PDB file of C-alpha atoms in Angstrom:
ATOM      1  CA  HIS A   1     146.997  61.267 190.333  1.00  0.00           C
ATOM      2  CA  VAL A   2     144.810  60.420 193.315  1.00  0.00           C
ATOM      3  CA  GLN A   3     142.779  63.235 194.804  1.00  0.00           C
ATOM      4  CA  LEU A   4     140.958  63.017 198.129  1.00  0.00           C
ATOM      5  CA  VAL A   5     138.380  65.479 199.435  1.00  0.00           C
ATOM      6  CA  GLU A   6     137.031  65.209 202.973  1.00  0.00           C
ATOM      7  CA  SER A   7     133.807  66.681 204.314  1.00  0.00           C
ATOM      8  CA  GLY A   8     131.440  66.308 207.232  1.00  0.00           C
ATOM      9  CA  GLY A   9     133.428  67.869 210.042  1.00  0.00           C
ATOM     10  CA  GLY A  10     131.903  70.293 212.494  1.00  0.00           C
ATOM     11  CA  SER A  11     131.394  71.234 216.117  1.00  0.00           C
ATOM     12  CA  VAL A  12     129.456  68.895 218.396  1.00  0.00           C
ATOM     13  CA  GLN A  13     128.892  68.380 222.075  1.00  0.00           C
ATOM     14  CA  THR A  14     130.344  65.513 224.044  1.00  0.00           C
ATOM     15  CA  GLY A  15     128.447  62.344 223.240  1.00  0.00           C
ATOM     16  CA  GLY A  16     127.398  63.573 219.831  1.00  0.00           C
ATOM     17  CA  SER A  17     127.892  61.983 216.431  1.00  0.00           C
ATOM     18  CA  LEU A  18     129.376  62.952 213.093  1.00  0.00           C
ATOM     19  CA  THR A  19     129.968  61.162 209.823  1.00  0.00           C
ATOM     20  CA  LEU A  20     132.975  62.134 207.737  1.00  0.00           C
ATOM     21  CA  SER A  21     133.176  61.440 204.017  1.00  0.00           C
ATOM     22  CA  CYS A  22     136.161  61.231 201.712  1.00  0.00           C
ATOM     23  CA  VAL A  23     135.594  61.289 197.961  1.00  0.00           C
ATOM     24  CA  ALA A  24     138.408  59.755 195.921  1.00  0.00           C
ATOM     25  CA  SER A  25     139.081  60.635 192.291  1.00  0.00           C
ATOM     26  CA  GLY A  26     141.796  60.512 189.690  1.00  0.00           C
ATOM     27  CA  TYR A  27     141.674  56.789 188.917  1.00  0.00           C
ATOM     28  CA  GLU A  28     138.965  54.180 188.798  1.00  0.00           C
ATOM     29  CA  ARG A  29     138.008  52.222 191.875  1.00  0.00           C
ATOM     30  CA  ILE A  30     140.591  53.814 194.191  1.00  0.00           C
ATOM     31  CA  VAL A  31     138.717  52.837 197.331  1.00  0.00           C
ATOM     32  CA  ARG A  32     138.374  49.287 196.004  1.00  0.00           C
ATOM     33  CA  ARG A  33     142.057  48.873 195.168  1.00  0.00           C
ATOM     34  CA  TYR A  34     143.913  50.905 197.811  1.00  0.00           C
ATOM     35  CA  CYS A  35     144.466  50.923 201.528  1.00  0.00           C
ATOM     36  CA  MET A  36     142.287  53.735 202.889  1.00  0.00           C
ATOM     37  CA  GLY A  37     142.666  55.344 206.265  1.00  0.00           C
ATOM     38  CA  TRP A  38     141.458  58.089 208.537  1.00  0.00           C
ATOM     39  CA  PHE A  39     144.054  59.960 210.539  1.00  0.00           C
ATOM     40  CA  ARG A  40     143.799  62.943 212.837  1.00  0.00           C
ATOM     41  CA  GLN A  41     145.995  65.632 214.265  1.00  0.00           C
ATOM     42  CA  ALA A  42     145.254  67.738 217.304  1.00  0.00           C
ATOM     43  CA  PRO A  43     147.014  71.054 217.902  1.00  0.00           C
ATOM     44  CA  GLY A  44     150.503  70.470 219.232  1.00  0.00           C
ATOM     45  CA  LYS A  45     150.317  66.725 218.711  1.00  0.00           C
ATOM     46  CA  GLU A  46     151.559  64.321 216.080  1.00  0.00           C
ATOM     47  CA  ARG A  47     149.254  62.889 213.488  1.00  0.00           C
ATOM     48  CA  GLU A  48     147.809  59.560 214.600  1.00  0.00           C
ATOM     49  CA  GLY A  49     145.929  56.733 212.994  1.00  0.00           C
ATOM     50  CA  VAL A  50     142.218  56.466 213.717  1.00  0.00           C
ATOM     51  CA  ALA A  51     140.852  53.738 211.456  1.00  0.00           C
ATOM     52  CA  ALA A  52     141.765  52.006 208.223  1.00  0.00           C
ATOM     53  CA  VAL A  53     140.363  49.516 205.748  1.00  0.00           C
ATOM     54  CA  ASP A  54     142.143  47.352 203.196  1.00  0.00           C
ATOM     55  CA  ARG A  55     141.085  46.452 199.647  1.00  0.00           C
ATOM     56  CA  GLU A  56     139.026  43.517 200.850  1.00  0.00           C
ATOM     57  CA  GLY A  57     137.229  45.442 203.563  1.00  0.00           C
ATOM     58  CA  ALA A  58     139.251  44.311 206.576  1.00  0.00           C
ATOM     59  CA  THR A  59     139.305  47.078 209.165  1.00  0.00           C
ATOM     60  CA  ASP A  60     141.406  48.149 212.110  1.00  0.00           C
ATOM     61  CA  TYR A  61     140.965  50.866 214.720  1.00  0.00           C
ATOM     62  CA  ALA A  62     143.007  52.771 217.219  1.00  0.00           C
ATOM     63  CA  ASP A  63     142.265  51.613 220.759  1.00  0.00           C
ATOM     64  CA  THR A  64     141.033  55.099 221.633  1.00  0.00           C
ATOM     65  CA  VAL A  65     138.152  54.925 219.142  1.00  0.00           C
ATOM     66  CA  ASN A  66     137.419  51.201 218.979  1.00  0.00           C
ATOM     67  CA  GLY A  67     133.742  50.601 219.642  1.00  0.00           C
ATOM     68  CA  ARG A  68     132.792  54.226 218.962  1.00  0.00           C
ATOM     69  CA  PHE A  69     133.951  54.808 215.388  1.00  0.00           C
ATOM     70  CA  THR A  70     133.179  52.743 212.300  1.00  0.00           C
ATOM     71  CA  ILE A  71     135.026  52.990 208.999  1.00  0.00           C
ATOM     72  CA  SER A  72     133.211  51.970 205.842  1.00  0.00           C
ATOM     73  CA  LYS A  73     133.526  52.431 202.116  1.00  0.00           C
ATOM     74  CA  ASP A  74     131.481  52.455 198.961  1.00  0.00           C
ATOM     75  CA  ASP A  75     133.599  50.768 196.307  1.00  0.00           C
ATOM     76  CA  TYR A  76     131.383  51.902 193.460  1.00  0.00           C
ATOM     77  CA  LYS A  77     131.021  55.537 194.455  1.00  0.00           C
ATOM     78  CA  ASP A  78     134.683  55.674 195.563  1.00  0.00           C
ATOM     79  CA  ILE A  79     133.785  57.147 198.943  1.00  0.00           C
ATOM     80  CA  LEU A  80     135.285  56.402 202.337  1.00  0.00           C
ATOM     81  CA  TYR A  81     133.310  57.115 205.502  1.00  0.00           C
ATOM     82  CA  LEU A  82     134.020  57.469 209.188  1.00  0.00           C
ATOM     83  CA  HIS A  83     130.989  57.194 211.427  1.00  0.00           C
ATOM     84  CA  MET A  84     131.804  58.677 214.814  1.00  0.00           C
ATOM     85  CA  ASN A  85     129.603  58.140 217.853  1.00  0.00           C
ATOM     86  CA  GLY A  86     130.104  58.961 221.507  1.00  0.00           C
ATOM     87  CA  LEU A  87     132.458  61.799 220.659  1.00  0.00           C
ATOM     88  CA  LYS A  88     134.765  63.064 223.375  1.00  0.00           C
ATOM     89  CA  PRO A  89     136.742  66.312 223.671  1.00  0.00           C
ATOM     90  CA  GLU A  90     139.923  64.307 223.070  1.00  0.00           C
ATOM     91  CA  ASP A  91     138.589  63.418 219.610  1.00  0.00           C
ATOM     92  CA  THR A  92     139.015  67.055 218.607  1.00  0.00           C
ATOM     93  CA  GLY A  93     141.385  67.537 215.708  1.00  0.00           C
ATOM     94  CA  ARG A  94     141.742  67.782 211.975  1.00  0.00           C
ATOM     95  CA  TYR A  95     140.776  64.521 210.299  1.00  0.00           C
ATOM     96  CA  TYR A  96     142.519  63.441 207.145  1.00  0.00           C
ATOM     97  CA  CYS A  97     141.742  60.777 204.617  1.00  0.00           C
ATOM     98  CA  ALA A  98     144.668  58.926 203.039  1.00  0.00           C
ATOM     99  CA  ALA A  99     145.123  56.349 200.285  1.00  0.00           C
ATOM    100  CA  ASP A 100     147.950  54.213 198.976  1.00  0.00           C
ATOM    101  CA  ARG A 101     148.973  50.698 198.072  1.00  0.00           C
ATOM    102  CA  PHE A 102     151.023  48.509 200.399  1.00  0.00           C
ATOM    103  CA  PRO A 103     152.238  44.913 200.297  1.00  0.00           C
ATOM    104  CA  GLY A 104     150.123  42.432 202.161  1.00  0.00           C
ATOM    105  CA  SER A 105     146.597  42.753 203.395  1.00  0.00           C
ATOM    106  CA  GLY A 106     144.667  43.525 206.526  1.00  0.00           C
ATOM    107  CA  GLY A 107     143.340  46.644 208.163  1.00  0.00           C
ATOM    108  CA  GLY A 108     146.261  46.672 210.570  1.00  0.00           C
ATOM    109  CA  ILE A 109     148.765  47.093 207.758  1.00  0.00           C
ATOM    110  CA  CYS A 110     146.770  50.027 206.418  1.00  0.00           C
ATOM    111  CA  LEU A 111     146.500  51.658 209.836  1.00  0.00           C
ATOM    112  CA  ARG A 112     150.157  51.257 210.805  1.00  0.00           C
ATOM    113  CA  ALA A 113     151.356  52.705 207.487  1.00  0.00           C
ATOM    114  CA  LEU A 114     150.664  56.244 208.719  1.00  0.00           C
ATOM    115  CA  ASN A 115     153.980  57.645 207.499  1.00  0.00           C
ATOM    116  CA  GLU A 116     153.943  55.745 204.220  1.00  0.00           C
ATOM    117  CA  TYR A 117     150.825  57.138 202.590  1.00  0.00           C
ATOM    118  CA  ASN A 118     151.484  59.280 199.527  1.00  0.00           C
ATOM    119  CA  TYR A 119     147.970  60.581 198.937  1.00  0.00           C
ATOM    120  CA  TRP A 120     146.278  62.821 201.469  1.00  0.00           C
ATOM    121  CA  GLY A 121     143.247  65.059 201.545  1.00  0.00           C
ATOM    122  CA  GLN A 122     143.205  68.558 202.997  1.00  0.00           C
ATOM    123  CA  GLY A 123     141.362  67.450 206.104  1.00  0.00           C
ATOM    124  CA  THR A 124     138.163  68.402 207.868  1.00  0.00           C
ATOM    125  CA  GLN A 125     137.980  69.885 211.356  1.00  0.00           C
ATOM    126  CA  VAL A 126     136.168  68.125 214.185  1.00  0.00           C
ATOM    127  CA  THR A 127     135.646  69.981 217.447  1.00  0.00           C
ATOM    128  CA  VAL A 128     134.050  68.344 220.475  1.00  0.00           C
ATOM    129  CA  SER A 129     133.199  70.428 223.532  1.00  0.00           C
TER     130      SER A 129
END
């Protein structure tokens, strides 16, 4: 059973930076073998994809964060990261880490599979003012 625990959220001013972490446990090398993604949900809005990475390290980003956010992972520590720079008020929301296996490869597949992920963390709140 895959378990995901996010941390690193907080309140920052516009233009600030945060790094989110997601620790995976339950099986060996989850981050190495699964699609991993960051998703967010703002109050009153649907959950949306932010960034994702496949087993081989191929990444994909939502247009709204491309160039400002960077997803990375540590295959040996089983940790997924989201480095966020140039934060804007519209980045405010609860950020969730997700993991699962999907056919094919590529960060785009992992990012578009928003509604297919079976393993989710509890989320961490990011507030930008």
